[in-house]
CSV table of C-alpha atoms and ligand atoms in Angstrom, one decimal:
chain,number,residue,atom,x,y,z
A,1,MET,CA,15.8,-93.0,42.9
A,2,GLY,CA,15.2,-96.4,44.6
A,3,ALA,CA,17.2,-97.5,47.6
A,4,PRO,CA,19.7,-99.8,45.8
A,5,ASP,CA,20.5,-97.0,43.3
A,6,LEU,CA,21.1,-94.6,46.1
A,7,LYS,CA,23.5,-97.0,47.7
A,8,LEU,CA,25.4,-97.3,44.4
A,9,TRP,CA,25.4,-93.6,44.0
A,10,LEU,CA,26.8,-93.1,47.5
A,11,HIS,CA,29.4,-95.7,46.9
A,12,SER,CA,30.7,-94.0,43.7
A,13,TRP,CA,30.7,-90.7,45.5
A,14,SER,CA,32.9,-92.0,48.2
A,15,CYS,CA,35.3,-93.5,45.6
A,16,PHE,CA,35.5,-90.0,44.0
A,17,GLU,CA,36.3,-88.5,47.4
A,18,GLU,CA,39.2,-91.0,47.9
A,19,ILE,CA,41.1,-89.6,44.8
A,20,SER,CA,41.1,-86.0,46.1
A,21,VAL,CA,44.7,-84.8,45.3
A,22,LYS,CA,46.7,-81.7,46.2
A,23,ILE,CA,49.6,-80.1,44.4
A,24,THR,CA,52.7,-80.3,46.6
A,25,ASP,CA,55.5,-79.1,44.3
A,26,ALA,CA,56.3,-77.9,40.8
A,27,GLU,CA,59.6,-77.7,38.9
A,28,VAL,CA,60.8,-76.3,35.6
A,29,PHE,CA,63.4,-78.1,33.6
A,30,VAL,CA,65.3,-76.6,30.6
A,31,THR,CA,67.2,-79.1,28.4
A,32,CYS,CA,68.7,-79.2,24.9
A,33,PRO,CA,68.7,-82.7,23.4
A,34,GLY,CA,69.2,-81.3,19.9
A,35,ARG,CA,67.1,-78.2,20.6
A,36,ASN,CA,65.9,-76.3,23.7
A,37,PHE,CA,62.8,-77.5,25.6
A,38,VAL,CA,61.2,-76.2,28.7
A,39,THR,CA,59.2,-78.7,30.7
A,40,LEU,CA,57.0,-78.2,33.8
A,41,LYS,CA,56.5,-81.1,36.2
A,42,ILE,CA,53.8,-80.7,38.8
A,43,SER,CA,53.8,-83.2,41.8
A,44,THR,CA,51.0,-84.2,44.1
A,45,ASP,CA,50.6,-85.7,47.5
A,46,GLU,CA,49.3,-88.9,45.9
A,47,GLY,CA,52.6,-89.5,44.1
A,48,VAL,CA,51.0,-88.8,40.7
A,49,TYR,CA,52.8,-86.1,38.7
A,50,GLY,CA,52.0,-84.3,35.5
A,51,LEU,CA,54.1,-82.8,32.7
A,52,GLY,CA,53.5,-79.7,30.6
A,53,ASP,CA,55.5,-78.3,27.6
A,54,ALA,CA,56.5,-74.7,28.1
A,55,THR,CA,58.8,-74.3,25.1
A,56,LEU,CA,58.6,-70.9,23.2
A,57,ASN,CA,61.2,-71.1,20.4
A,58,GLY,CA,63.9,-68.5,21.0
A,59,ARG,CA,62.3,-67.1,24.2
A,60,GLU,CA,62.5,-70.2,26.3
A,61,LEU,CA,63.9,-68.7,29.5
A,62,ALA,CA,61.2,-66.0,29.7
A,63,VAL,CA,58.6,-68.8,30.1
A,64,ALA,CA,60.7,-70.7,32.5
A,65,SER,CA,61.0,-67.6,34.7
A,66,TYR,CA,57.3,-66.8,34.3
A,67,LEU,CA,56.5,-70.3,35.7
A,68,SER,CA,59.1,-70.4,38.5
A,69,ASP,CA,58.9,-66.8,39.6
A,70,HIS,CA,55.2,-66.1,39.2
A,71,LEU,CA,52.9,-69.2,38.6
A,72,ILE,CA,54.3,-72.0,40.7
A,73,PRO,CA,54.0,-70.2,44.0
A,74,CYS,CA,50.2,-69.8,43.3
A,75,LEU,CA,49.8,-73.6,42.5
A,76,ILE,CA,51.0,-75.2,45.7
A,77,GLY,CA,48.1,-76.6,47.7
A,78,ARG,CA,45.6,-76.4,44.9
A,79,ASP,CA,43.4,-79.3,43.6
A,80,PRO,CA,44.9,-80.4,40.2
A,81,PHE,CA,41.4,-81.7,39.1
A,82,GLN,CA,40.1,-78.1,38.9
A,83,THR,CA,41.5,-77.5,35.4
A,84,GLU,CA,38.9,-74.9,34.5
A,85,ASP,CA,39.2,-72.9,37.7
A,86,VAL,CA,43.0,-73.0,37.7
A,87,TRP,CA,43.0,-71.8,34.0
A,88,GLN,CA,40.7,-68.9,34.9
A,89,TYR,CA,42.7,-68.1,38.0
A,90,LEU,CA,45.9,-67.8,35.9
A,91,TYR,CA,44.4,-66.0,32.9
A,92,ARG,CA,42.1,-63.5,34.7
A,93,GLY,CA,44.2,-63.4,37.8
A,94,ALA,CA,47.3,-62.0,35.9
A,95,TYR,CA,45.4,-58.8,35.0
A,96,TRP,CA,47.9,-58.6,32.1
A,97,ARG,CA,46.1,-61.1,29.8
A,98,ARG,CA,47.3,-63.0,26.7
A,99,GLY,CA,50.6,-62.8,24.9
A,100,PRO,CA,52.8,-65.8,23.9
A,101,VAL,CA,54.9,-65.9,27.2
A,102,THR,CA,51.8,-65.8,29.5
A,103,MET,CA,49.8,-68.2,27.4
A,104,THR,CA,52.6,-70.7,27.0
A,105,ALA,CA,53.1,-70.8,30.8
A,106,ILE,CA,49.3,-71.2,31.4
A,107,ALA,CA,49.2,-74.0,28.7
A,108,ALA,CA,52.1,-75.8,30.5
A,109,VAL,CA,50.2,-75.8,33.8
A,110,ASP,CA,47.0,-76.9,32.0
A,111,MET,CA,48.7,-79.8,30.2
A,112,ALA,CA,50.3,-81.0,33.4
A,113,LEU,CA,46.9,-80.9,35.3
A,114,TRP,CA,45.1,-82.9,32.5
A,115,ASP,CA,48.0,-85.4,32.7
A,116,ILE,CA,47.6,-85.7,36.5
A,117,LYS,CA,43.8,-86.1,36.1
A,118,GLY,CA,44.2,-88.9,33.5
A,119,LYS,CA,46.8,-90.7,35.6
A,120,ALA,CA,44.8,-90.4,38.8
A,121,LEU,CA,41.7,-91.8,36.9
A,122,LYS,CA,43.9,-94.3,35.1
A,123,THR,CA,42.7,-93.3,31.6
A,124,PRO,CA,44.2,-91.6,28.6
A,125,VAL,CA,43.4,-87.9,28.4
A,126,TYR,CA,41.3,-88.3,25.3
A,127,ASN,CA,38.7,-90.1,27.3
A,128,LEU,CA,38.3,-87.0,29.4
A,129,LEU,CA,37.8,-84.9,26.3
A,130,GLY,CA,35.1,-86.9,24.6
A,131,GLY,CA,36.8,-90.2,23.7
A,132,GLN,CA,38.1,-91.2,20.3
A,133,SER,CA,36.2,-89.7,17.4
A,134,ARG,CA,38.5,-91.5,14.9
A,135,THR,CA,40.9,-94.5,14.7
A,136,GLY,CA,44.0,-92.3,14.1
A,137,VAL,CA,45.3,-88.8,13.5
A,138,MET,CA,46.3,-88.0,9.9
A,139,VAL,CA,49.7,-86.2,10.0
A,140,TYR,CA,51.8,-84.4,7.4
A,141,GLY,CA,55.5,-84.4,7.1
A,142,HIS,CA,57.9,-81.8,5.7
A,143,ALA,CA,59.6,-82.2,2.3
A,144,ASN,CA,62.3,-79.6,1.9
A,145,GLY,CA,64.7,-79.2,-1.1
A,146,ARG,CA,67.1,-76.7,-2.4
A,147,ASP,CA,65.3,-76.9,-5.8
A,148,ILE,CA,62.2,-78.5,-7.3
A,149,GLU,CA,64.0,-81.8,-8.1
A,150,GLU,CA,65.3,-82.2,-4.5
A,151,THR,CA,61.9,-81.4,-3.0
A,152,ALA,CA,60.3,-84.0,-5.2
A,153,GLU,CA,62.9,-86.6,-4.0
A,154,GLU,CA,62.0,-85.7,-0.4
A,155,VAL,CA,58.3,-86.0,-1.1
A,156,ALA,CA,59.0,-89.5,-2.5
A,157,LYS,CA,60.8,-90.4,0.7
A,158,TYR,CA,57.9,-89.4,2.9
A,159,GLN,CA,55.5,-91.3,0.7
A,160,GLU,CA,57.6,-94.4,1.2
A,161,LEU,CA,57.4,-93.9,4.9
A,162,GLY,CA,53.6,-94.1,4.6
A,163,TYR,CA,52.7,-90.4,4.8
A,164,LEU,CA,49.4,-89.5,3.1
A,165,ALA,CA,50.0,-85.7,3.4
A,166,ILE,CA,53.2,-83.8,2.8
A,167,ARG,CA,54.2,-80.2,3.0
A,168,ALA,CA,56.5,-79.1,0.2
A,169,GLN,CA,59.0,-76.2,0.3
A,170,SER,CA,61.7,-75.4,-2.2
A,171,GLY,CA,64.6,-73.0,-2.4
A,172,ILE,CA,63.9,-70.0,-4.7
A,173,PRO,CA,66.3,-69.4,-7.6
A,174,GLY,CA,68.2,-66.2,-6.9
A,175,LEU,CA,67.8,-66.3,-3.1
A,176,PRO,CA,70.6,-67.6,-0.9
A,177,SER,CA,68.3,-69.0,1.8
A,178,THR,CA,64.6,-69.9,2.0
A,179,TYR,CA,62.3,-70.8,4.8
A,180,GLY,CA,61.9,-74.5,5.2
A,181,VAL,CA,65.1,-75.5,3.4
A,182,ALA,CA,67.4,-77.1,5.9
A,183,LYS,CA,70.7,-78.9,6.2
A,184,ASP,CA,69.3,-81.8,8.2
A,185,LYS,CA,66.3,-83.2,6.3
A,186,LEU,CA,64.2,-85.4,8.6
A,187,TYR,CA,64.9,-83.2,11.7
A,188,TYR,CA,64.4,-79.7,10.2
A,189,GLU,CA,65.1,-77.2,12.9
A,190,PRO,CA,64.9,-73.5,12.0
A,191,ALA,CA,66.4,-72.1,15.3
A,192,GLU,CA,70.2,-71.8,15.2
A,193,LYS,CA,72.7,-71.6,18.1
A,194,GLY,CA,74.1,-68.2,18.8
A,195,LEU,CA,72.5,-64.9,17.7
A,196,PRO,CA,69.7,-64.7,15.0
A,197,PRO,CA,70.8,-65.7,11.5
A,198,GLU,CA,69.7,-63.4,8.6
A,199,ASN,CA,67.7,-64.6,5.6
A,200,ALA,CA,67.0,-62.8,2.3
A,201,TRP,CA,63.6,-62.4,0.7
A,202,SER,CA,62.1,-61.5,-2.7
A,203,THR,CA,58.3,-61.7,-3.0
A,204,GLU,CA,58.6,-61.4,-6.8
A,205,LYS,CA,60.9,-64.4,-7.2
A,206,TYR,CA,58.9,-66.5,-4.7
A,207,LEU,CA,55.5,-65.9,-6.5
A,208,LEU,CA,57.1,-66.9,-9.8
A,209,HIS,CA,58.6,-70.1,-8.4
A,210,VAL,CA,55.9,-71.8,-6.2
A,211,PRO,CA,53.4,-72.6,-8.9
A,212,LYS,CA,56.2,-74.4,-10.8
A,213,LEU,CA,57.0,-76.5,-7.7
A,214,PHE,CA,53.4,-77.7,-7.4
A,215,GLU,CA,52.9,-78.3,-11.1
A,216,ALA,CA,56.0,-80.6,-11.0
A,217,LEU,CA,54.8,-82.4,-7.9
A,218,ARG,CA,51.3,-83.1,-9.3
A,219,LEU,CA,52.8,-84.4,-12.6
A,220,LYS,CA,55.1,-86.7,-10.6
A,221,PHE,CA,52.8,-87.9,-7.8
A,222,GLY,CA,49.3,-87.6,-9.3
A,223,ASP,CA,46.2,-86.3,-7.6
A,224,ASP,CA,45.7,-88.5,-4.5
A,225,LEU,CA,48.6,-87.3,-2.3
A,226,HIS,CA,47.7,-84.4,0.0
A,227,LEU,CA,50.1,-81.5,-0.7
A,228,LEU,CA,50.5,-78.5,1.7
A,229,HIS,CA,52.6,-75.3,1.5
A,230,ASP,CA,53.7,-72.8,4.2
A,231,VAL,CA,54.2,-69.2,3.0
A,232,HIS,CA,55.4,-68.3,6.5
A,233,HIS,CA,53.8,-64.8,6.7
A,234,ARG,CA,55.5,-63.3,3.7
A,235,LEU,CA,52.7,-61.9,1.5
A,236,THR,CA,50.2,-59.1,1.5
A,237,PRO,CA,46.5,-60.2,1.1
A,238,ILE,CA,46.4,-59.4,-2.6
A,239,GLU,CA,49.7,-61.2,-3.2
A,240,ALA,CA,48.3,-64.2,-1.3
A,241,ALA,CA,45.2,-64.0,-3.5
A,242,ARG,CA,47.3,-64.2,-6.6
A,243,LEU,CA,49.3,-67.2,-5.2
A,244,GLY,CA,46.1,-69.0,-4.1
A,245,LYS,CA,44.6,-68.5,-7.6
A,246,SER,CA,47.7,-69.7,-9.4
A,247,LEU,CA,47.8,-72.9,-7.2
A,248,GLU,CA,44.1,-73.8,-7.7
A,249,PRO,CA,44.9,-76.4,-10.5
A,250,TYR,CA,47.1,-78.3,-8.1
A,251,HIS,CA,44.4,-78.5,-5.4
A,252,LEU,CA,46.5,-78.0,-2.2
A,253,PHE,CA,45.2,-79.4,1.1
A,254,TRP,CA,46.1,-75.9,2.4
A,255,LEU,CA,48.1,-72.8,1.9
A,256,GLU,CA,49.5,-71.8,5.3
A,257,ASP,CA,50.2,-68.4,6.9
A,258,ALA,CA,49.9,-66.6,3.6
A,259,VAL,CA,50.0,-63.3,5.5
A,260,THR,CA,50.7,-62.2,9.0
A,261,ALA,CA,47.3,-62.4,10.7
A,262,GLU,CA,47.4,-59.5,13.2
A,263,LEU,CA,44.9,-57.9,10.8
A,264,GLN,CA,42.3,-60.6,10.7
A,265,GLU,CA,40.1,-58.6,8.3
A,266,GLY,CA,42.9,-58.9,5.7
A,267,PHE,CA,41.8,-62.4,5.0
A,268,ARG,CA,38.6,-61.1,3.5
A,269,ILE,CA,40.6,-60.0,0.4
A,270,ILE,CA,42.2,-63.4,0.0
A,271,ARG,CA,38.9,-65.2,0.4
A,272,GLN,CA,37.2,-63.1,-2.3
A,273,HIS,CA,39.7,-64.3,-4.9
A,274,THR,CA,40.6,-67.9,-4.4
A,275,THR,CA,39.2,-71.3,-3.5
A,276,THR,CA,42.6,-72.6,-2.3
A,277,PRO,CA,42.0,-73.7,1.4
A,278,LEU,CA,43.6,-71.4,3.9
A,279,ALA,CA,45.3,-72.3,7.2
A,280,VAL,CA,46.7,-69.9,9.8
A,281,GLY,CA,47.4,-69.5,13.5
A,282,GLU,CA,50.6,-71.3,14.8
A,283,VAL,CA,51.6,-68.1,16.5
A,284,PHE,CA,48.1,-67.3,17.9
A,285,ASN,CA,47.7,-67.5,21.6
A,286,SER,CA,44.0,-67.0,22.4
A,287,ILE,CA,40.6,-67.0,20.8
A,288,TRP,CA,41.0,-63.2,20.4
A,289,ASP,CA,43.5,-63.8,17.6
A,290,ALA,CA,41.1,-65.9,15.6
A,291,HIS,CA,37.5,-64.9,16.4
A,292,ILE,CA,36.9,-62.9,13.2
A,293,LEU,CA,38.7,-65.5,11.0
A,294,ILE,CA,36.4,-68.1,12.4
A,295,GLN,CA,33.1,-66.3,12.5
A,296,GLU,CA,33.4,-64.8,9.0
A,297,GLN,CA,34.6,-68.2,7.7
A,298,LEU,CA,37.7,-66.6,6.3
A,299,ILE,CA,39.9,-69.7,6.9
A,300,ASP,CA,39.5,-73.5,6.6
A,301,TYR,CA,42.0,-74.7,9.1
A,302,LEU,CA,43.1,-73.2,12.4
A,303,ARG,CA,46.8,-73.9,13.3
A,304,MET,CA,46.6,-73.1,17.0
A,305,THR,CA,48.1,-75.8,19.2
A,306,VAL,CA,48.0,-76.8,22.8
A,307,VAL,CA,51.3,-75.3,24.0
A,308,HIS,CA,50.9,-71.8,22.4
A,309,GLY,CA,47.2,-71.7,22.4
A,310,GLY,CA,46.4,-71.7,26.1
A,311,GLY,CA,46.3,-75.4,26.8
A,312,LEU,CA,43.6,-78.1,26.3
A,313,THR,CA,41.1,-76.1,28.4
A,314,HIS,CA,41.2,-73.1,26.0
A,315,LEU,CA,41.8,-75.0,22.7
A,316,LYS,CA,38.8,-77.3,23.2
A,317,LYS,CA,36.5,-74.2,23.4
A,318,ILE,CA,38.1,-72.7,20.3
A,319,ALA,CA,37.5,-76.0,18.4
A,320,ALA,CA,33.9,-76.0,19.5
A,321,LEU,CA,33.4,-72.4,18.1
A,322,ALA,CA,35.3,-73.3,14.9
A,323,GLU,CA,33.1,-76.4,14.4
A,324,ILE,CA,30.0,-74.2,14.0
A,325,TYR,CA,31.7,-72.2,11.3
A,326,HIS,CA,33.1,-75.1,9.2
A,327,VAL,CA,36.7,-74.5,10.4
A,328,ARG,CA,38.7,-77.6,11.1
A,329,THR,CA,41.8,-78.0,13.3
A,330,GLY,CA,45.4,-78.3,12.0
A,331,CYS,CA,47.6,-78.2,15.1
A,332,HIS,CA,51.2,-76.9,14.8
A,333,GLY,CA,53.6,-79.7,15.5
A,334,ALA,CA,57.1,-78.6,14.6
A,335,THR,CA,60.3,-79.8,16.3
A,336,ASP,CA,60.1,-76.9,18.8
A,337,LEU,CA,57.0,-78.5,20.3
A,338,SER,CA,58.2,-81.1,22.8
A,339,PRO,CA,56.8,-84.7,22.8
A,340,VAL,CA,54.6,-83.5,25.7
A,341,ALA,CA,52.9,-80.9,23.5
A,342,MET,CA,52.8,-83.4,20.7
A,343,ALA,CA,51.0,-85.9,22.9
A,344,ALA,CA,48.6,-83.3,24.2
A,345,ALA,CA,47.8,-82.3,20.6
A,346,LEU,CA,47.1,-86.0,19.7
A,347,HIS,CA,44.7,-86.4,22.6
A,348,PHE,CA,42.9,-83.3,21.4
A,349,ASP,CA,43.0,-84.3,17.7
A,350,ILE,CA,41.6,-87.7,18.2
A,351,SER,CA,38.7,-86.4,20.4
A,352,VAL,CA,37.2,-83.4,18.4
A,353,ASN,CA,34.8,-83.9,15.5
A,354,ASN,CA,36.3,-81.1,13.4
A,355,PHE,CA,39.8,-82.4,13.3
A,356,GLY,CA,41.6,-81.6,10.0
A,357,ILE,CA,45.2,-82.7,10.1
A,358,GLN,CA,48.2,-82.7,12.5
A,359,GLU,CA,51.7,-81.4,11.6
A,360,TYR,CA,54.4,-84.0,12.5
A,361,MET,CA,58.1,-83.2,12.4
A,362,ARG,CA,60.1,-86.0,13.8
A,363,HIS,CA,62.3,-85.2,16.9
A,364,THR,CA,65.9,-86.3,17.2
A,365,LYS,CA,66.8,-89.6,18.8
A,366,GLU,CA,68.1,-87.7,21.9
A,367,THR,CA,64.8,-85.8,22.3
A,368,ASP,CA,62.8,-89.0,22.0
A,369,GLU,CA,65.0,-90.6,24.7
A,370,VAL,CA,64.6,-87.7,27.1
A,371,PHE,CA,60.8,-87.8,26.5
A,372,PRO,CA,59.8,-91.5,26.3
A,373,HIS,CA,56.2,-91.6,24.9
A,374,SER,CA,53.3,-93.8,24.1
A,375,TYR,CA,52.3,-92.2,20.8
A,376,SER,CA,53.3,-94.0,17.6
A,377,PHE,CA,53.1,-93.6,13.8
A,378,LYS,CA,51.6,-96.1,11.4
A,379,GLY,CA,50.5,-95.7,7.8
A,380,GLY,CA,50.3,-91.9,7.8
A,381,TYR,CA,48.5,-91.7,11.1
A,382,LEU,CA,49.7,-91.0,14.7
A,383,HIS,CA,47.8,-92.5,17.7
A,384,PRO,CA,48.3,-91.2,21.2
A,385,GLY,CA,48.4,-94.8,22.7
A,386,ASP,CA,46.4,-96.0,25.7
A,387,ALA,CA,48.8,-95.0,28.6
A,388,PRO,CA,47.0,-93.1,31.4
A,389,GLY,CA,47.3,-89.3,31.2
A,390,LEU,CA,49.2,-87.8,28.2
A,391,GLY,CA,51.5,-90.9,27.9
A,392,VAL,CA,54.8,-89.0,28.0
A,393,ASP,CA,57.6,-89.2,30.6
A,394,TYR,CA,60.7,-87.0,31.3
A,395,ASP,CA,64.1,-88.6,32.0
A,396,GLU,CA,65.6,-85.9,34.3
A,397,LYS,CA,69.0,-87.7,34.6
A,398,LEU,CA,69.4,-87.9,30.8
A,399,ALA,CA,68.1,-84.4,30.3
A,400,ASP,CA,70.8,-83.0,32.7
A,401,LYS,CA,73.4,-84.1,30.1
A,402,PHE,CA,72.0,-81.6,27.6
A,403,PRO,CA,72.2,-78.1,29.2
A,404,TYR,CA,70.5,-75.1,27.6
A,405,GLU,CA,72.2,-73.5,24.6
A,406,ARG,CA,71.1,-70.0,23.5
A,407,ALA,CA,69.4,-70.2,20.1
A,408,TYR,CA,67.2,-68.0,18.0
A,409,LEU,CA,64.9,-68.2,15.0
A,410,PRO,CA,66.2,-66.4,11.9
A,411,VAL,CA,65.3,-62.8,11.0
A,412,ASN,CA,64.4,-61.9,7.4
A,413,ARG,CA,65.3,-58.9,5.2
A,414,LYS,CA,64.2,-57.9,1.7
A,415,LEU,CA,67.0,-57.8,-0.9
A,416,ASP,CA,67.4,-54.0,-0.3
A,417,GLY,CA,68.0,-54.6,3.4
A,418,THR,CA,64.4,-53.7,4.7
A,419,MET,CA,63.5,-55.7,7.8
A,420,PHE,CA,60.7,-58.2,6.9
A,421,ASN,CA,58.8,-61.1,8.4
A,422,TRP,CA,60.5,-64.4,8.9
B,1,LIG,O1,58.6,-71.9,11.8
B,1,LIG,O2,57.9,-74.0,14.6
B,1,LIG,O3,54.5,-74.9,10.1
B,1,LIG,N1,55.5,-74.9,10.8
B,1,LIG,C1,56.3,-73.9,10.9
B,1,LIG,C2,57.5,-74.1,11.9
B,1,LIG,C3,57.8,-72.8,12.6
B,1,LIG,C4,58.6,-73.1,13.9
B,1,LIG,C5,58.8,-71.8,14.7
B,1,LIG,O4,59.2,-72.1,15.9
B,1,LIG,O5,56.0,-72.8,10.4
B,1,LIG,O6,58.6,-74.5,11.1
B,2,LIG,CO1,54.0,-72.8,9.7
């Protein structure tokens, strides 16, 4: 290295030194602007703060306590730039590893630290993750109807809004309630105030109905539109194989959560029988929920997302492993993921090569006002925007007007009363 280069190098080193930052405080906020959200705010001695989403639908206060009572005391005085070391400290340091509550809390800290890092360096988080691998993030919306006709009307509405990919769910004849069919269309929210509501289920009725839904949609909308469907963990592997086979003529973008995936090996049976692409993983919380699915190429899309999948630090490693095995990403993005998690997902989506698609359920006006954000929708794509950090803020004063309200996801029983998966 010549003398002028050395000078330049020393200069850049001293600039880096100047932005050394320390965590001084962290606070947890719980608010209900239409639904409950838990938000972590980490403050630093430089005045820069970072936000993390810590929302776990129906178990919100457990994560809030995990953060306030157990994690925040360990964060004070740490350097927020050390995202890898802090992640390892919280994951390994707990001794009790994994689980949705622990991993959501770790994810919230991780998100907030990446937000701080981006703000301190005055650049969007995607630039710290590899930059922009694409011009926008293709999203899918939710068309829900009480019957096939109503679902088709909803699909048409999303198409008019510019969506290129749409998830379609329909009520099942003979069942009083079905997953995905809501009262309030654009703001579908499965959690309900009070104690858990009960739904009823029949696999037989469901398997007869779904192929009819997609036959009707392909007839009406043609071949170009991407169509998706969520089984929501309600079949056995051989039943999922039958459904996948019967849907092949309608070439779905994906069939989601066909079975519960605690038994990763179960997907071998589905895979042997159908070419319908498979997606799974919105409830996964670490690589150990998905390593067999990925390495045996049993799925096509992994639905893990930043808030429930251990944060950006963990998810980018999982995406790198998935890339080798032809598995693409398909981050969960329902209304119970706050705009902070949505933004973090978009920075991740735009940066990885093996991005597949991003779920996008619109939040209520109140939620968007509590969380002003730089991401925006255009022509079927979301873009994270070019604000430094994650590009989301939190209006504490407005949030105070919406106190926590107890709410649960539904539970599900078979027609004879047997407890089943929701
Ligand atoms: O039921 O986010 O694909 N999306 C989904 C969601 C989930 C909720 C659970 O909190 O399955 O609607
Ligand atoms: Co789902």
